[in-house]
PDB file of C-alpha atoms in Angstrom:
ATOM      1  CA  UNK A   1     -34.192  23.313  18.866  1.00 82.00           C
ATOM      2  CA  UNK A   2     -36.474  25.318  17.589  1.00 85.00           C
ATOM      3  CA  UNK A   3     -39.155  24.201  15.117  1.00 88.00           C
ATOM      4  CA  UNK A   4     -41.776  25.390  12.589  1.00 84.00           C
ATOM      5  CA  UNK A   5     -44.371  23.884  11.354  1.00 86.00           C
ATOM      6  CA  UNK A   6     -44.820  23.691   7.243  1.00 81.00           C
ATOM      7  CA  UNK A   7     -47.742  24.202   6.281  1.00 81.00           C
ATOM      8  CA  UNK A   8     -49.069  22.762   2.493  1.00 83.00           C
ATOM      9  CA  UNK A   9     -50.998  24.667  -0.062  1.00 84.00           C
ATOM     10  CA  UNK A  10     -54.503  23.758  -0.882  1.00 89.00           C
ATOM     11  CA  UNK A  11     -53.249  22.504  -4.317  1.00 91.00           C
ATOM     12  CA  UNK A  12     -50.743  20.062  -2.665  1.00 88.00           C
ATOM     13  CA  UNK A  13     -53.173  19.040  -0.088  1.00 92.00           C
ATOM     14  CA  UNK A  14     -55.514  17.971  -3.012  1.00 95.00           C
ATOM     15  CA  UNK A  15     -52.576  16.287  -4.859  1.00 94.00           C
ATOM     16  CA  UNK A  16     -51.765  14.499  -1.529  1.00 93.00           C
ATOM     17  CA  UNK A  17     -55.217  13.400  -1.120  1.00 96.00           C
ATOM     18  CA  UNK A  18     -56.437  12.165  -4.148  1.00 96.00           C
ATOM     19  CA  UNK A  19     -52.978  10.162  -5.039  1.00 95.00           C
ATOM     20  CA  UNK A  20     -54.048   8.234  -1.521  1.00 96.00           C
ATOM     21  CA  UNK A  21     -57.370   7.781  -3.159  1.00 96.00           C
ATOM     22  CA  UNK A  22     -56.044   6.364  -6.112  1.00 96.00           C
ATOM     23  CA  UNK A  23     -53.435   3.892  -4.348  1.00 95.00           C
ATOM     24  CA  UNK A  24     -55.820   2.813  -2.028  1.00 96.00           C
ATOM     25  CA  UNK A  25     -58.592   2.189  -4.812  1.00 96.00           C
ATOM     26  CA  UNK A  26     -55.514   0.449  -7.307  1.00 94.00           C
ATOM     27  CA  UNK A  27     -54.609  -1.510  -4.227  1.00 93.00           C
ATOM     28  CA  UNK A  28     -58.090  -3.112  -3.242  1.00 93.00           C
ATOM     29  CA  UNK A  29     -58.431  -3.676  -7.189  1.00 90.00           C
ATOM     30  CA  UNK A  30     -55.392  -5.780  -7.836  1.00 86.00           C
ATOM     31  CA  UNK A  31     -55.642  -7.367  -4.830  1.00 85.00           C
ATOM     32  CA  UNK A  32     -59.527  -8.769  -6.130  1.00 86.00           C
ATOM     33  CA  UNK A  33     -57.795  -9.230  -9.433  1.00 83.00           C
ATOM     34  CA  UNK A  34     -56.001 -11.810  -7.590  1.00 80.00           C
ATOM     35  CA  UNK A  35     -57.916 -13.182  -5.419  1.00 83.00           C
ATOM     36  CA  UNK A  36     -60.734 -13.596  -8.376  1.00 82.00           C
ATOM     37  CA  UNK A  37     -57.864 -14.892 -10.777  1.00 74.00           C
ATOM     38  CA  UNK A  38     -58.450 -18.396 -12.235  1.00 62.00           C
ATOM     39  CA  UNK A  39     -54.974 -18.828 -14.330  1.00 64.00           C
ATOM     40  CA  UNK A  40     -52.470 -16.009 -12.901  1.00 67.00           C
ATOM     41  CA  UNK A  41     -49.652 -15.852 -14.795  1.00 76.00           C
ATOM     42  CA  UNK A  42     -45.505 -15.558 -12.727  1.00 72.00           C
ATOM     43  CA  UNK A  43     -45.993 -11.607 -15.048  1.00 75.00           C
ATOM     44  CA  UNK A  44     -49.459 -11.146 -13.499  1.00 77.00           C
ATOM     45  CA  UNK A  45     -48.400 -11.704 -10.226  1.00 81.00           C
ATOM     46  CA  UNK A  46     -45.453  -9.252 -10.566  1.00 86.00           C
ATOM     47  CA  UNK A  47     -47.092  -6.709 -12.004  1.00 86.00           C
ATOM     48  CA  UNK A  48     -49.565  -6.572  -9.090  1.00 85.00           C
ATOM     49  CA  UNK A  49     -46.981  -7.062  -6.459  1.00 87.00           C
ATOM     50  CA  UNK A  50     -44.993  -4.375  -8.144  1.00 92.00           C
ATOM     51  CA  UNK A  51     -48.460  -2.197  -8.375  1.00 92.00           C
ATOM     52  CA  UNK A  52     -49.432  -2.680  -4.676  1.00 92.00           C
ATOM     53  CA  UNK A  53     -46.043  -2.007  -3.183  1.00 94.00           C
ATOM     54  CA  UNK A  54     -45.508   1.239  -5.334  1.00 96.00           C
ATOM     55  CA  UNK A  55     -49.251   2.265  -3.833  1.00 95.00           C
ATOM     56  CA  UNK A  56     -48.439   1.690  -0.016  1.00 95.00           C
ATOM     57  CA  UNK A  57     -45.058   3.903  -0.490  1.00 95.00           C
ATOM     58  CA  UNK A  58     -46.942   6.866  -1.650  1.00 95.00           C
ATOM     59  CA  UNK A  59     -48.922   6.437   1.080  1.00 95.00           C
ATOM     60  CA  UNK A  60     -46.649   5.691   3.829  1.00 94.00           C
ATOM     61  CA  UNK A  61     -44.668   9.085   2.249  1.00 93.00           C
ATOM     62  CA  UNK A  62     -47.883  10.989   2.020  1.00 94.00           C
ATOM     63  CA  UNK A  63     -49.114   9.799   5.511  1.00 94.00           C
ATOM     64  CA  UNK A  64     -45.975  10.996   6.817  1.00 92.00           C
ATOM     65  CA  UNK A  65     -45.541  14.414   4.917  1.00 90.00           C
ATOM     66  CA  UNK A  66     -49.030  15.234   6.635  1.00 91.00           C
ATOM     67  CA  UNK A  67     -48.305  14.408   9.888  1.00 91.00           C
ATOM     68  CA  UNK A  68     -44.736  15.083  10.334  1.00 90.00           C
ATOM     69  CA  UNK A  69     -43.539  17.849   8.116  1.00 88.00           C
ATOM     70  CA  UNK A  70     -41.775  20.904   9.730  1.00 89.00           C
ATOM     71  CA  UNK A  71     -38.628  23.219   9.579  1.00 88.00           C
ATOM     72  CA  UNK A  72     -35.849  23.151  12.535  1.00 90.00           C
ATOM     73  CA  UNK A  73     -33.123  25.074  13.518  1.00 90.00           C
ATOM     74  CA  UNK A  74     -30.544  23.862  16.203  1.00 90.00           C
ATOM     75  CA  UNK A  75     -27.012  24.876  16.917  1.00 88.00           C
ATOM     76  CA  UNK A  76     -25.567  23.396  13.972  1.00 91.00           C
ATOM     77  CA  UNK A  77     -28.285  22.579  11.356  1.00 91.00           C
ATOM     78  CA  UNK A  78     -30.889  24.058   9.198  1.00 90.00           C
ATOM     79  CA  UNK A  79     -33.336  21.127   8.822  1.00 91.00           C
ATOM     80  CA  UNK A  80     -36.147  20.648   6.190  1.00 88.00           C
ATOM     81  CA  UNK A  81     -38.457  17.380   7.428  1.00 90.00           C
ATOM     82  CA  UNK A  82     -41.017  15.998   4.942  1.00 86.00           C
ATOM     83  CA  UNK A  83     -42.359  12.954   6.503  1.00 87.00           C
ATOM     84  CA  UNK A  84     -39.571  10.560   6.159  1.00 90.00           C
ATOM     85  CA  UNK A  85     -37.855  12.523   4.088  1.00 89.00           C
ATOM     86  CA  UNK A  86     -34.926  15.015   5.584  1.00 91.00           C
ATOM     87  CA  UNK A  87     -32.813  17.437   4.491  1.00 89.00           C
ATOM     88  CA  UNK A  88     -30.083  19.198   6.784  1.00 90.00           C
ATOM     89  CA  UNK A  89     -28.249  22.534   5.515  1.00 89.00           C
ATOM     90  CA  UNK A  90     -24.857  23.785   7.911  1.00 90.00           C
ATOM     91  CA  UNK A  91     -25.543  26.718   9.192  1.00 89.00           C
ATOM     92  CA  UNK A  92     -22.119  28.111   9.176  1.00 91.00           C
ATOM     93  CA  UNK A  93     -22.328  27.734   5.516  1.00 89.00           C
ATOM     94  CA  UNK A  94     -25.066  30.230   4.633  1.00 89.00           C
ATOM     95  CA  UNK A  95     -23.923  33.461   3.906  1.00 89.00           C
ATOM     96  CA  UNK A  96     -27.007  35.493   3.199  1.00 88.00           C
ATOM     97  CA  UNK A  97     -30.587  35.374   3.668  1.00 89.00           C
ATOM     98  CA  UNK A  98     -33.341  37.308   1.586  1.00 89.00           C
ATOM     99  CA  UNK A  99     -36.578  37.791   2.520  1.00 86.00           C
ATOM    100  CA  UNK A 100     -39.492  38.430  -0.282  1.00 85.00           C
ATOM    101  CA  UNK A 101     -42.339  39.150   2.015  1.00 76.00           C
ATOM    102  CA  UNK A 102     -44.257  39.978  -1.348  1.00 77.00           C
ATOM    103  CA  UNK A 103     -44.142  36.463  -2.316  1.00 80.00           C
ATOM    104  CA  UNK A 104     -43.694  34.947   1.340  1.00 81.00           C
ATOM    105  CA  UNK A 105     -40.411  33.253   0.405  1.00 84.00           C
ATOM    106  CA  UNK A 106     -36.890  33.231   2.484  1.00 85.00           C
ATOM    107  CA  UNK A 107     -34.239  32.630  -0.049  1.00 88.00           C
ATOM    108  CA  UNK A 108     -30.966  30.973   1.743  1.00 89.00           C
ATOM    109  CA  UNK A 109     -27.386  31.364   0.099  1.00 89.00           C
ATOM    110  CA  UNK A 110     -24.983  28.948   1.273  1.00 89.00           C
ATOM    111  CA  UNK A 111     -21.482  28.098   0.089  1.00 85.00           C
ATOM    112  CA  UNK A 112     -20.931  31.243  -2.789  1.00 76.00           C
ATOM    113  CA  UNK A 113     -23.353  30.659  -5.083  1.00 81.00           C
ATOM    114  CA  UNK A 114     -26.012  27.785  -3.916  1.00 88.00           C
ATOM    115  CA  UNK A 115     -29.215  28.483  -2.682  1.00 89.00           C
ATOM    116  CA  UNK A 116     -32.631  26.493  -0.748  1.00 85.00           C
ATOM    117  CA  UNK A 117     -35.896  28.679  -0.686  1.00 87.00           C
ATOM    118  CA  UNK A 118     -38.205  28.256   2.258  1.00 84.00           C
ATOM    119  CA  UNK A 119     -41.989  29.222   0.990  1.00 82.00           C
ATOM    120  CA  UNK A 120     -44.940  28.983   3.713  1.00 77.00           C
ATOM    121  CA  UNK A 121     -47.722  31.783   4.516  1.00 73.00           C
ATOM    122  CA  UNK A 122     -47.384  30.459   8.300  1.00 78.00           C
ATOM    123  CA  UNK A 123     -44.014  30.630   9.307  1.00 79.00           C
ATOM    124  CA  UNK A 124     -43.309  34.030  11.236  1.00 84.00           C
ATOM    125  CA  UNK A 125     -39.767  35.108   8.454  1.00 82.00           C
ATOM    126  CA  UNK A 126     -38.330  37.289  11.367  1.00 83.00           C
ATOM    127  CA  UNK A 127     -38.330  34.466  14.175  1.00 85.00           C
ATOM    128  CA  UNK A 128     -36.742  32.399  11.612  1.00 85.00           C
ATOM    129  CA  UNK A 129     -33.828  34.569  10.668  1.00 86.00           C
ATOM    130  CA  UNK A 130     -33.471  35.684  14.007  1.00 87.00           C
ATOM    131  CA  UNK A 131     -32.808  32.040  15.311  1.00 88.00           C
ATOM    132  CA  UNK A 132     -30.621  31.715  12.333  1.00 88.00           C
ATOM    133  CA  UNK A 133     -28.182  34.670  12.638  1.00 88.00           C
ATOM    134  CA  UNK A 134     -28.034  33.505  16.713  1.00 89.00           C
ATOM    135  CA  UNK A 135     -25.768  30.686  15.424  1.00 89.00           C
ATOM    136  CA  UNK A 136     -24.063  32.482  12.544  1.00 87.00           C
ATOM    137  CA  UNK A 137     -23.552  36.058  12.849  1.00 88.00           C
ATOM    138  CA  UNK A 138     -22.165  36.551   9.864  1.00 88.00           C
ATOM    139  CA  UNK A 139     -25.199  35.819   8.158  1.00 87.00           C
ATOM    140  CA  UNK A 140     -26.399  39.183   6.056  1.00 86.00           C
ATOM    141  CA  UNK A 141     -29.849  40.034   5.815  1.00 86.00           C
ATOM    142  CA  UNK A 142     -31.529  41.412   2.958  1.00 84.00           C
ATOM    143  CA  UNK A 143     -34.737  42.511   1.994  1.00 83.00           C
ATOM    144  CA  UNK A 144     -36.566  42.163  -2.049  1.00 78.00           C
ATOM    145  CA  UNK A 145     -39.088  43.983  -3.244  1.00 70.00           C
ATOM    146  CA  UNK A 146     -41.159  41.350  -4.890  1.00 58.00           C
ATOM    147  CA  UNK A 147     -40.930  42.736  -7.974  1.00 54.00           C
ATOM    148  CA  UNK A 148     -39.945  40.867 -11.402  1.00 52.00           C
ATOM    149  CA  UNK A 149     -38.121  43.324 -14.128  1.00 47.00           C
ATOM    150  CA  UNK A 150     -38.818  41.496 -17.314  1.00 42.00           C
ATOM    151  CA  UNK A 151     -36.391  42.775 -19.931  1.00 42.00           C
ATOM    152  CA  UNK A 152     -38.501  43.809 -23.649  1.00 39.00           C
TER     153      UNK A 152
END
């Protein structure tokens, strides 16, 4: 199996990191907000059980989508792993593969018309779509330009 390792954008990384800041800081709140309740209500103590488990699943997904986030190929799948969530693509089923160095994107066709688009500025394209055509070799490769034609 060989994998590569995805790599997030500054942008997401900030996204990731502030939503932790935010679920931790909601989660110490409601749990003072019950703790320093005199009268709690059955809704109050729903609302903050409902608050505090939402919080600790973003951050057991977040957790996990820094830590253990990668793209695999082996001799049957094309897997996408963010964290603890997967994705698995046949690879007998793609039938062409584009690569937009311009905008460092891999676009994958698979059954006629479908498509998955791999973005990173780490992954090394050619290893990539080497490893995939060694278990289909009917996979075409193509190459775009980058460009966007914009009708007027």
């Amino acid at each position: 199996m060989k994998k590569y390792k995805f790599s997030y954008s500054w942008y997401v990384l900030t996204l990731l990191f502030v939503g932790m800041a935010i679920a931790v800081t909601s989660v110490v709140l409601n749990v003072m907000r019950i703790i320093n309740n005199q009268s709690p209500t059955d809704y109050n103590y729903v609302s903050i059980v409902t608050v505090v488990l939402v919080c600790v699943g973003y951050m057991i997904l977040s957790v996990s989508m820094l830590v253990n986030s990668y793209y695999a190929i082996d001799d049957k799948y094309f897997t996408l792993r963010w964290g603890i969530l997967k994705n698995q693509l046949e690879i007998k089923s793609m039938t062409r593969v584009v690569l937009d160095s311009g905008k460092r994107q891999l676009t994958i066709f698979y059954n006629e018309n479908n498509y998955f688009v791999v973005k990173s500025a780490t992954i090394p394209f050619p290893d990539l779509v080497a490893a995939l055509r060694e278990v289909n070799k009917k996979i075409i490769f193509d190459f775009a330009d980058g460009s966007e034609k914009k009708d007027k």
